[in-house]
PDB file of C-alpha atoms in Angstrom:
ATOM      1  CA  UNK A   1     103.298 110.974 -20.563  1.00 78.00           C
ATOM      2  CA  UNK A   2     103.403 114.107 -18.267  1.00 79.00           C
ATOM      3  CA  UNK A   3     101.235 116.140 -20.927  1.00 80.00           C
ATOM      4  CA  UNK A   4      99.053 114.039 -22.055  1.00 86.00           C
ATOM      5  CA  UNK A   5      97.677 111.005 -20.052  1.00 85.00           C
ATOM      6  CA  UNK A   6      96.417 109.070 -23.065  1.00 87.00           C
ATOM      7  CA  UNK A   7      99.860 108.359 -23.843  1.00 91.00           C
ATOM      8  CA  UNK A   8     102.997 105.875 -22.630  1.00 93.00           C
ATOM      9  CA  UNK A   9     106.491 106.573 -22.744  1.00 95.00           C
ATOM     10  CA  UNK A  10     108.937 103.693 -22.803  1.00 95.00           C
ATOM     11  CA  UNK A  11     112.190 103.327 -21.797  1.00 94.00           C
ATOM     12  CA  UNK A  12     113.443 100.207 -22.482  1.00 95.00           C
ATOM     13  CA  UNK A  13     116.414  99.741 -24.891  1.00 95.00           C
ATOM     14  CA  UNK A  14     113.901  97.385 -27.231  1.00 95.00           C
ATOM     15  CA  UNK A  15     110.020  97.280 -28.036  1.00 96.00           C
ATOM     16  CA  UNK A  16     108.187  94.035 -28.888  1.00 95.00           C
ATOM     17  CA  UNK A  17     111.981  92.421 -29.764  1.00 94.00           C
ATOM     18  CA  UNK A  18     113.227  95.414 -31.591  1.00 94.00           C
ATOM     19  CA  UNK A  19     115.717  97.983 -30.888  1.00 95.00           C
ATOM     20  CA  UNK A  20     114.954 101.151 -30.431  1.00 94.00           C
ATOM     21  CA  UNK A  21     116.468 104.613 -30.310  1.00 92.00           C
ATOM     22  CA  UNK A  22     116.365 106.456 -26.767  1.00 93.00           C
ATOM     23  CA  UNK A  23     119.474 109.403 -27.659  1.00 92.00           C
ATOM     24  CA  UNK A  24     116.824 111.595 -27.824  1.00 86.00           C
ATOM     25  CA  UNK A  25     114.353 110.302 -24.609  1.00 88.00           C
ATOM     26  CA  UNK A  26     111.603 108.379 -24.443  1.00 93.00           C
ATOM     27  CA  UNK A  27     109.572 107.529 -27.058  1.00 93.00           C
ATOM     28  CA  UNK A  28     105.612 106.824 -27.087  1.00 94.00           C
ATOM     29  CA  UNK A  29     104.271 103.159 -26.933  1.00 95.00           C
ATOM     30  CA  UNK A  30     100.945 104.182 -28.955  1.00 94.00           C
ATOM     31  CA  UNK A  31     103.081 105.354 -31.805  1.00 94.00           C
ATOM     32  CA  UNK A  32     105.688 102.406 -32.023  1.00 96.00           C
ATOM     33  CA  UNK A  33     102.921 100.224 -31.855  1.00 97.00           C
ATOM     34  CA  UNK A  34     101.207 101.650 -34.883  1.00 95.00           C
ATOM     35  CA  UNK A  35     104.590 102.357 -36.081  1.00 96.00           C
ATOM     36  CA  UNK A  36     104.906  98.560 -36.066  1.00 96.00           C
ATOM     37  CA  UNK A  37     101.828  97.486 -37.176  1.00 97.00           C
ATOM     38  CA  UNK A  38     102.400  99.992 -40.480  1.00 97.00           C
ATOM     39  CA  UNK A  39     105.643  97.887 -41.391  1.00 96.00           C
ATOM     40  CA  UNK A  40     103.899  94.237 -40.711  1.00 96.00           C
ATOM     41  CA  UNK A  41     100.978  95.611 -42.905  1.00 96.00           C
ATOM     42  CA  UNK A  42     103.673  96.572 -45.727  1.00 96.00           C
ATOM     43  CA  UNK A  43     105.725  93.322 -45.765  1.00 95.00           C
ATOM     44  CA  UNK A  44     102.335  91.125 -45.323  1.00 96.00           C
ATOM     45  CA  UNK A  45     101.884  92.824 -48.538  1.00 94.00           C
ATOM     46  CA  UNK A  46     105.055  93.276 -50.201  1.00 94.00           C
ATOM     47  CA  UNK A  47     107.457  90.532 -48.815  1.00 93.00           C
ATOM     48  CA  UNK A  48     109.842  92.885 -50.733  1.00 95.00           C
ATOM     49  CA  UNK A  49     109.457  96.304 -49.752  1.00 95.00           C
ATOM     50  CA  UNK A  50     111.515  99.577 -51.086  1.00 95.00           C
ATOM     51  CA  UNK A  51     111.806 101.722 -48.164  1.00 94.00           C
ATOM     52  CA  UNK A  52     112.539 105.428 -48.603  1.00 95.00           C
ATOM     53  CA  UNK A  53     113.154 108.126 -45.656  1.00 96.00           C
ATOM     54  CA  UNK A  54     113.069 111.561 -46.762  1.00 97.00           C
ATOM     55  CA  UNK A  55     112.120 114.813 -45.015  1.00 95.00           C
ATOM     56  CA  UNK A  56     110.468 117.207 -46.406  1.00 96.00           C
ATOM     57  CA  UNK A  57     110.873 120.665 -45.713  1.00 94.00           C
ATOM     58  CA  UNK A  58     109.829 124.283 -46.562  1.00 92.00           C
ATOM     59  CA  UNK A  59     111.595 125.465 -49.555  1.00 92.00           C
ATOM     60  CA  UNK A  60     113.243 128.888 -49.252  1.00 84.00           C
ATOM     61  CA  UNK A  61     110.560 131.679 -49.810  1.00 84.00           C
ATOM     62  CA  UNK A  62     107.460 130.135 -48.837  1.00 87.00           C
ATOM     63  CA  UNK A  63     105.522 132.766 -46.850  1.00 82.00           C
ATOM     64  CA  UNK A  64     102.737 129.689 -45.588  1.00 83.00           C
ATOM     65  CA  UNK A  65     102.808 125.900 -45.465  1.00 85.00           C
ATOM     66  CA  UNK A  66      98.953 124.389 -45.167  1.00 84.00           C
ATOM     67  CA  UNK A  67      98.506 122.154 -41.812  1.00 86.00           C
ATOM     68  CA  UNK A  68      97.357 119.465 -44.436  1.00 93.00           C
ATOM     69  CA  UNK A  69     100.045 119.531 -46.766  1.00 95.00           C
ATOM     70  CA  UNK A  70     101.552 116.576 -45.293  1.00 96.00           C
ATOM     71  CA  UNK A  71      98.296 114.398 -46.656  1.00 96.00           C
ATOM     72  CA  UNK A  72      98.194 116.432 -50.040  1.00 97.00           C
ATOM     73  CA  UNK A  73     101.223 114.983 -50.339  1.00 98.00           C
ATOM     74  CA  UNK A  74     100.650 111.397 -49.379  1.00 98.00           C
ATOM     75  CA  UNK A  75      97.331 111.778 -51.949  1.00 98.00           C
ATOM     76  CA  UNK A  76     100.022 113.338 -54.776  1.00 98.00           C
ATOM     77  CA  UNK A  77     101.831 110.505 -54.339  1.00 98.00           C
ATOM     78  CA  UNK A  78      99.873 107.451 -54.506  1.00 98.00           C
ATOM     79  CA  UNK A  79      98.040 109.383 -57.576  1.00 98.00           C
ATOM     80  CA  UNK A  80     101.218 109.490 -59.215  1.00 97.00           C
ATOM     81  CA  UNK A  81     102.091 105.689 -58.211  1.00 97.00           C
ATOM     82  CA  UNK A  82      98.350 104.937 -59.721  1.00 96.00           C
ATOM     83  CA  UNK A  83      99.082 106.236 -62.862  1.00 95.00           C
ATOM     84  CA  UNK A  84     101.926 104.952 -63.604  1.00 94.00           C
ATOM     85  CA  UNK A  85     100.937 101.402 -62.560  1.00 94.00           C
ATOM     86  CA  UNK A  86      98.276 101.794 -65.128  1.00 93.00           C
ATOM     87  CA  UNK A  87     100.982 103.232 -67.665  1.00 92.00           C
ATOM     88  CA  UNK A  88     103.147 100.160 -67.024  1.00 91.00           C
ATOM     89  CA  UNK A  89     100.074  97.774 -67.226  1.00 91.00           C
ATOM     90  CA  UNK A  90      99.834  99.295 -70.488  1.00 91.00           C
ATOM     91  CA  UNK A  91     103.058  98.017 -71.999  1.00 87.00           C
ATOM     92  CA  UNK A  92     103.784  95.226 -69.990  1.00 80.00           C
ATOM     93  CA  UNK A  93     101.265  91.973 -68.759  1.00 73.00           C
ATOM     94  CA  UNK A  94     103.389  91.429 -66.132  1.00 80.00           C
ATOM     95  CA  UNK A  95     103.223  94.966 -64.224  1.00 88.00           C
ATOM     96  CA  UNK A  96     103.675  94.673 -60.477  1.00 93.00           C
ATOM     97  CA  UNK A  97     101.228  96.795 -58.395  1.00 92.00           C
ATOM     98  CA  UNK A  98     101.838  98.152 -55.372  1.00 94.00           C
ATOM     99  CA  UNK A  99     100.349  99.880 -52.247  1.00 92.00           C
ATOM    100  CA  UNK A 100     101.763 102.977 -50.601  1.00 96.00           C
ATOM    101  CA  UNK A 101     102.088 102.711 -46.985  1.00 97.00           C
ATOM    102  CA  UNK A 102     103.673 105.158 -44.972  1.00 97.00           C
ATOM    103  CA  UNK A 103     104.357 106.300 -41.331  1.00 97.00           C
ATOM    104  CA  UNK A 104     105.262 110.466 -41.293  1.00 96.00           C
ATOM    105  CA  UNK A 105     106.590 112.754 -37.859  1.00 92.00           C
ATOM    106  CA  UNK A 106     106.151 115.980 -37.460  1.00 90.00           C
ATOM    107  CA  UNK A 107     109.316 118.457 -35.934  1.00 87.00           C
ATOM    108  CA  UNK A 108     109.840 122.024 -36.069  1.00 78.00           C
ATOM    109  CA  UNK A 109     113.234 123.357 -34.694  1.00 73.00           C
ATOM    110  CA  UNK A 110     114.439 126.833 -35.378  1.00 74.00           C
ATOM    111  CA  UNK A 111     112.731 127.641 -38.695  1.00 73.00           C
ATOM    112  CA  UNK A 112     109.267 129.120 -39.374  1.00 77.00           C
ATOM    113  CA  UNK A 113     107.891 126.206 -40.648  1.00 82.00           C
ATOM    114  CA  UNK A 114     107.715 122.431 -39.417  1.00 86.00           C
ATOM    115  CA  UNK A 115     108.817 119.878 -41.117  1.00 91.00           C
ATOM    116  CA  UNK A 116     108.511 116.101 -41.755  1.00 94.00           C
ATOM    117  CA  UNK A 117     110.269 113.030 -41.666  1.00 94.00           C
ATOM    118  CA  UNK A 118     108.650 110.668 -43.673  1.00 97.00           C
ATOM    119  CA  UNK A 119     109.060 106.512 -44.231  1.00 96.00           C
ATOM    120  CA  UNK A 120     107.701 105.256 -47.472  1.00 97.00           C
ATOM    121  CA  UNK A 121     106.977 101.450 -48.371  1.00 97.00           C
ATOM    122  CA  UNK A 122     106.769 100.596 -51.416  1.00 97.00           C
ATOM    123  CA  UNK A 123     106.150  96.827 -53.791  1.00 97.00           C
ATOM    124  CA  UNK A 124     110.479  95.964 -54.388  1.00 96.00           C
ATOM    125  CA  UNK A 125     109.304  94.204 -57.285  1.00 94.00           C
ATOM    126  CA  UNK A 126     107.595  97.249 -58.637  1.00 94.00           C
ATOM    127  CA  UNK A 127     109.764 100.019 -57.354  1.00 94.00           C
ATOM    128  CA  UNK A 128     113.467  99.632 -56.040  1.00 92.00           C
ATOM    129  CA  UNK A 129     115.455 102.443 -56.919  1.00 92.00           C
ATOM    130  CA  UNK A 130     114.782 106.345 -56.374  1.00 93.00           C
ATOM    131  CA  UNK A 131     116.195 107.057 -59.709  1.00 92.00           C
ATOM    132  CA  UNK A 132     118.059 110.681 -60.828  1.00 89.00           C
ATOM    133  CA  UNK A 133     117.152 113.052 -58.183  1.00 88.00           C
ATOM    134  CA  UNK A 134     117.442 115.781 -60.776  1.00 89.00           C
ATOM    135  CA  UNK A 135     114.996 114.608 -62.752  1.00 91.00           C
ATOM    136  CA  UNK A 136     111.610 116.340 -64.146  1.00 90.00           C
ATOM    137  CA  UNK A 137     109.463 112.909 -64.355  1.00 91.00           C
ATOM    138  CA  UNK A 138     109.870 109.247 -64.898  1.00 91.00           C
ATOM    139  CA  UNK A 139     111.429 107.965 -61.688  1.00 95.00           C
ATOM    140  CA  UNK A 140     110.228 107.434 -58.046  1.00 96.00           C
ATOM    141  CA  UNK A 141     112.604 110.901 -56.617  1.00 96.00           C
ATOM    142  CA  UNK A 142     110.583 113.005 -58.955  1.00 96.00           C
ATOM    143  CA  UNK A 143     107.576 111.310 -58.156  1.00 97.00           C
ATOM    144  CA  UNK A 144     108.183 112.434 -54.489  1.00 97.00           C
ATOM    145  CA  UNK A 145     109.833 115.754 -55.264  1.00 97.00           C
ATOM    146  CA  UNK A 146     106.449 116.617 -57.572  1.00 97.00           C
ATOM    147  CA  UNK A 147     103.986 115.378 -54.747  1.00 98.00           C
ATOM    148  CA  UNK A 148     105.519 117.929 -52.186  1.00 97.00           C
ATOM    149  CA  UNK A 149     104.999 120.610 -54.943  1.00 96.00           C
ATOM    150  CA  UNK A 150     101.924 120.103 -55.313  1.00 97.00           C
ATOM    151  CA  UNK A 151     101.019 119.746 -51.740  1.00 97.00           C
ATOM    152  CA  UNK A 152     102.845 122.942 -51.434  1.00 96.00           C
ATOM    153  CA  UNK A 153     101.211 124.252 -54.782  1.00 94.00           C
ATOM    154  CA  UNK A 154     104.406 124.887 -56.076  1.00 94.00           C
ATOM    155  CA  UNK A 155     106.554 123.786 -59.312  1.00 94.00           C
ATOM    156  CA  UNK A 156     108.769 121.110 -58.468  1.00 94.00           C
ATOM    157  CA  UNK A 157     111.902 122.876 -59.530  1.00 93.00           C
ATOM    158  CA  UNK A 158     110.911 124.987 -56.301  1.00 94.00           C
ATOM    159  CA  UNK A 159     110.724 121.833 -53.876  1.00 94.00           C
ATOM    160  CA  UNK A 160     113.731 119.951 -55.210  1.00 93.00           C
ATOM    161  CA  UNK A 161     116.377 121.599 -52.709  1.00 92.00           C
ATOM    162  CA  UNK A 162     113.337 121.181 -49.719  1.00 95.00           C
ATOM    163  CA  UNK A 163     113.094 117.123 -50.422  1.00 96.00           C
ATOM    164  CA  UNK A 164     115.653 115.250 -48.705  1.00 94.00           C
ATOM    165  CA  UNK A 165     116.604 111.635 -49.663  1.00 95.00           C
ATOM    166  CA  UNK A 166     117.851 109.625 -46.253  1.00 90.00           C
ATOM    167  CA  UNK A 167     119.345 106.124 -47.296  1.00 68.00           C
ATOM    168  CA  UNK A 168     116.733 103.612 -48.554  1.00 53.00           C
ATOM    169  CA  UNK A 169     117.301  99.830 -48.781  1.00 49.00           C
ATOM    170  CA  UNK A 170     115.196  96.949 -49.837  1.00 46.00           C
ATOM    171  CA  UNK A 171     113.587  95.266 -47.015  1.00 45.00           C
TER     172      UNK A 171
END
């Protein structure tokens, strides 16, 4: 890497077996390899596993976004997931738990703020559908929409237009 010598680019059209994406150049060895290693974690885990993208951006008006509000979200998140685990344990003896693994990129192009493109994995058996996206609680897209609020410390009706939902498919 010509900036920082710690790092590898590769060029090759697939990485241990798997295509990869070169439109946009190169990409880093030392982040598909952990990039890898996330997913074989997450389906050593979860043979089925619920795989989200979304970004998640600034919402319009926000004067400052927190260099940590990427992990206050993650935290949000598998808070939320905890709970409701523990809700469905609750009613049902055969609850299915799950872990929340993730891998996250950071980009900025011509707005103030960065923003993020994030991968979730997720237990199928537990979770496999993102639900209304319109929604105030009680599905997995308002589960996401209210952990960006909150790492933003906003309401969620403020971060609903700033949470993108990218296809998601069971894995």
């Amino acid at each position: 890497h010509p900036i920082n010598k710690n790092l590898t680019l590769h060029v090759a059209p697939t990485f241990n077996g798997y295509p990869v994406n070169l439109n946009h150049g190169p990409l880093v060895v030392n982040y598909l390899q952990r990039s890898l290693n996330v997913i074989q974690v997450a389906l050593a885990h979860h043979p089925r596993t619920f795989v989200i993208g979304i970004t998640l951006r600034a919402p319009a008006g926000l004067s400052e976004m927190h260099d940590n509000a990427i992990s206050r979200f993650v935290e949000s998140l598998k808070a939320q997931i905890t709970e409701d685990r523990k809700r469905a344990a609750r009613t049902n003896q055969r609850v299915h738990q799950t872990g929340v693994r993730y891998l996250w990129a950071k980009e900025r192009d011509t707005s103030q703020f960065h923003h993020y493109h994030v991968l979730l994995f997720l237990n199928a058996d537990a979770y496999r559908a993102l639900g209304n996206k319109q929604a105030d609680d009680g599905n997995t897209a308002a589960r996401i929409i209210k952990a960006w609020a909150t790492a933003l410390m906003l309401y969620p009706h403020q971060t609903r237009d700033a949470v993108h939902f990218s296809g998601q498919k069971l894995v």
